[in-house]
Amino acid sequence: MSVPTMVAEVAPVYGFTGARALSLAAALVALAGVWSGGMALFRFMRRRALIALAAGALGVVGGGWVVAVAEGGPGSGAGIIGGLAALVFGLVALALGGMALRQS
């Protein structure tokens, strides 16, 4: 006797889920940090460097949390792509903010 196996296929989610909203917000904050860090590096402004550091940290924390608790891959509605984008943008914002703070 063979035991029947059940294969569950997960349908992609096309709607706007809570995890997608959080990852999008974290990515936008981190992207604003990249912009602020670039402007601080270009104009040598300490205030924008601190804003870039704070926004980068928020992006890394938000994106990292989304990636850590995601229960599915891309297309599952877990926000994994936005979380990864927030992580990357957040790290870039931290680097730019740190370089600008060192120069000012």
Short mmCIF file of C-alpha atoms in Angstrom, two decimals:
data_model
loop_
_atom_site.label_atom_id
_atom_site.label_comp_id
_atom_site.label_asym_id
_atom_site.label_seq_id
_atom_site.Cartn_x
_atom_site.Cartn_y
_atom_site.Cartn_z
CA MET A 1 0.00 0.00 0.00
CA SER A 2 1.26 3.35 -0.88
CA VAL A 3 0.48 6.45 1.10
CA PRO A 4 -0.99 9.24 -0.99
CA THR A 5 1.01 12.42 -0.85
CA MET A 6 -0.59 15.80 -0.96
CA VAL A 7 1.15 18.61 -2.72
CA ALA A 8 -0.14 22.03 -1.82
CA GLU A 9 0.50 24.74 -4.34
CA VAL A 10 0.49 28.28 -3.03
CA ALA A 11 -1.21 30.77 -5.27
CA PRO A 12 0.51 34.14 -5.65
CA VAL A 13 -1.02 37.04 -3.75
CA TYR A 14 -1.72 40.08 -5.89
CA GLY A 15 -3.20 42.31 -3.22
CA PHE A 16 -1.53 44.78 -0.89
CA THR A 17 -0.80 42.89 2.32
CA GLY A 18 0.37 44.22 5.66
CA ALA A 19 3.84 42.78 5.21
CA ARG A 20 4.14 44.39 1.80
CA ALA A 21 3.08 47.73 3.30
CA LEU A 22 5.69 47.47 6.05
CA SER A 23 8.44 46.49 3.65
CA LEU A 24 7.49 49.31 1.27
CA ALA A 25 7.52 51.84 4.12
CA ALA A 26 10.91 50.61 5.31
CA ALA A 27 12.30 50.74 1.77
CA LEU A 28 11.02 54.29 1.23
CA VAL A 29 12.49 55.49 4.53
CA ALA A 30 15.81 53.87 3.68
CA LEU A 31 15.72 55.38 0.19
CA ALA A 32 15.14 58.80 1.74
CA GLY A 33 18.18 58.07 3.89
CA VAL A 34 20.23 57.33 0.78
CA TRP A 35 19.17 60.65 -0.72
CA SER A 36 19.91 62.50 2.51
CA GLY A 37 23.28 60.80 2.87
CA GLY A 38 24.20 61.66 -0.70
CA MET A 39 23.26 65.28 -0.17
CA ALA A 40 25.18 65.40 3.11
CA LEU A 41 28.23 63.93 1.43
CA PHE A 42 27.97 66.41 -1.43
CA ARG A 43 27.33 69.49 0.73
CA PHE A 44 29.12 68.43 3.96
CA MET A 45 26.10 68.89 6.23
CA ARG A 46 26.18 67.20 9.62
CA ARG A 47 22.41 67.37 10.11
CA ARG A 48 21.63 65.49 6.90
CA ALA A 49 24.27 62.92 7.79
CA LEU A 50 22.49 62.22 11.07
CA ILE A 51 19.16 61.98 9.25
CA ALA A 52 20.73 59.49 6.83
CA LEU A 53 22.04 57.41 9.72
CA ALA A 54 18.65 57.35 11.44
CA ALA A 55 16.74 56.56 8.25
CA GLY A 56 19.25 53.87 7.31
CA ALA A 57 18.93 52.25 10.72
CA LEU A 58 15.13 52.27 10.46
CA GLY A 59 15.32 50.75 6.99
CA VAL A 60 17.67 47.99 8.12
CA VAL A 61 15.56 47.16 11.18
CA GLY A 62 12.25 47.23 9.28
CA GLY A 63 13.56 45.30 6.30
CA GLY A 64 15.37 42.80 8.50
CA TRP A 65 12.24 42.16 10.52
CA VAL A 66 10.15 41.57 7.40
CA VAL A 67 12.76 39.19 5.97
CA ALA A 68 13.11 37.36 9.30
CA VAL A 69 9.40 36.66 9.75
CA ALA A 70 8.49 36.05 6.09
CA GLU A 71 6.79 32.70 5.65
CA GLY A 72 7.04 32.58 1.89
CA GLY A 73 9.12 33.60 -1.04
CA PRO A 74 8.56 36.19 -3.71
CA GLY A 75 4.93 36.45 -4.74
CA SER A 76 3.55 35.00 -1.52
CA GLY A 77 2.51 38.35 -0.06
CA ALA A 78 5.16 38.21 2.65
CA GLY A 79 6.97 41.35 1.46
CA ILE A 80 10.32 39.62 1.05
CA ILE A 81 11.41 41.66 -1.98
CA GLY A 82 10.62 44.97 -0.31
CA GLY A 83 12.35 43.80 2.85
CA LEU A 84 15.50 42.96 0.94
CA ALA A 85 15.36 46.31 -0.84
CA ALA A 86 14.99 48.06 2.52
CA LEU A 87 18.03 46.18 3.84
CA VAL A 88 20.16 47.19 0.86
CA PHE A 89 19.01 50.82 0.84
CA GLY A 90 19.43 51.01 4.61
CA LEU A 91 23.00 49.76 4.47
CA VAL A 92 23.84 52.23 1.71
CA ALA A 93 22.25 55.07 3.73
CA LEU A 94 24.29 54.07 6.79
CA ALA A 95 27.49 54.03 4.74
CA LEU A 96 26.79 57.41 3.12
CA GLY A 97 25.76 58.97 6.42
CA GLY A 98 28.87 57.64 8.12
CA MET A 99 31.16 58.95 5.38
CA ALA A 100 29.46 62.36 5.46
CA LEU A 101 29.66 62.51 9.25
CA ARG A 102 33.36 61.68 9.12
CA GLN A 103 33.99 64.50 6.62
CA SER A 104 32.03 67.18 8.44
#
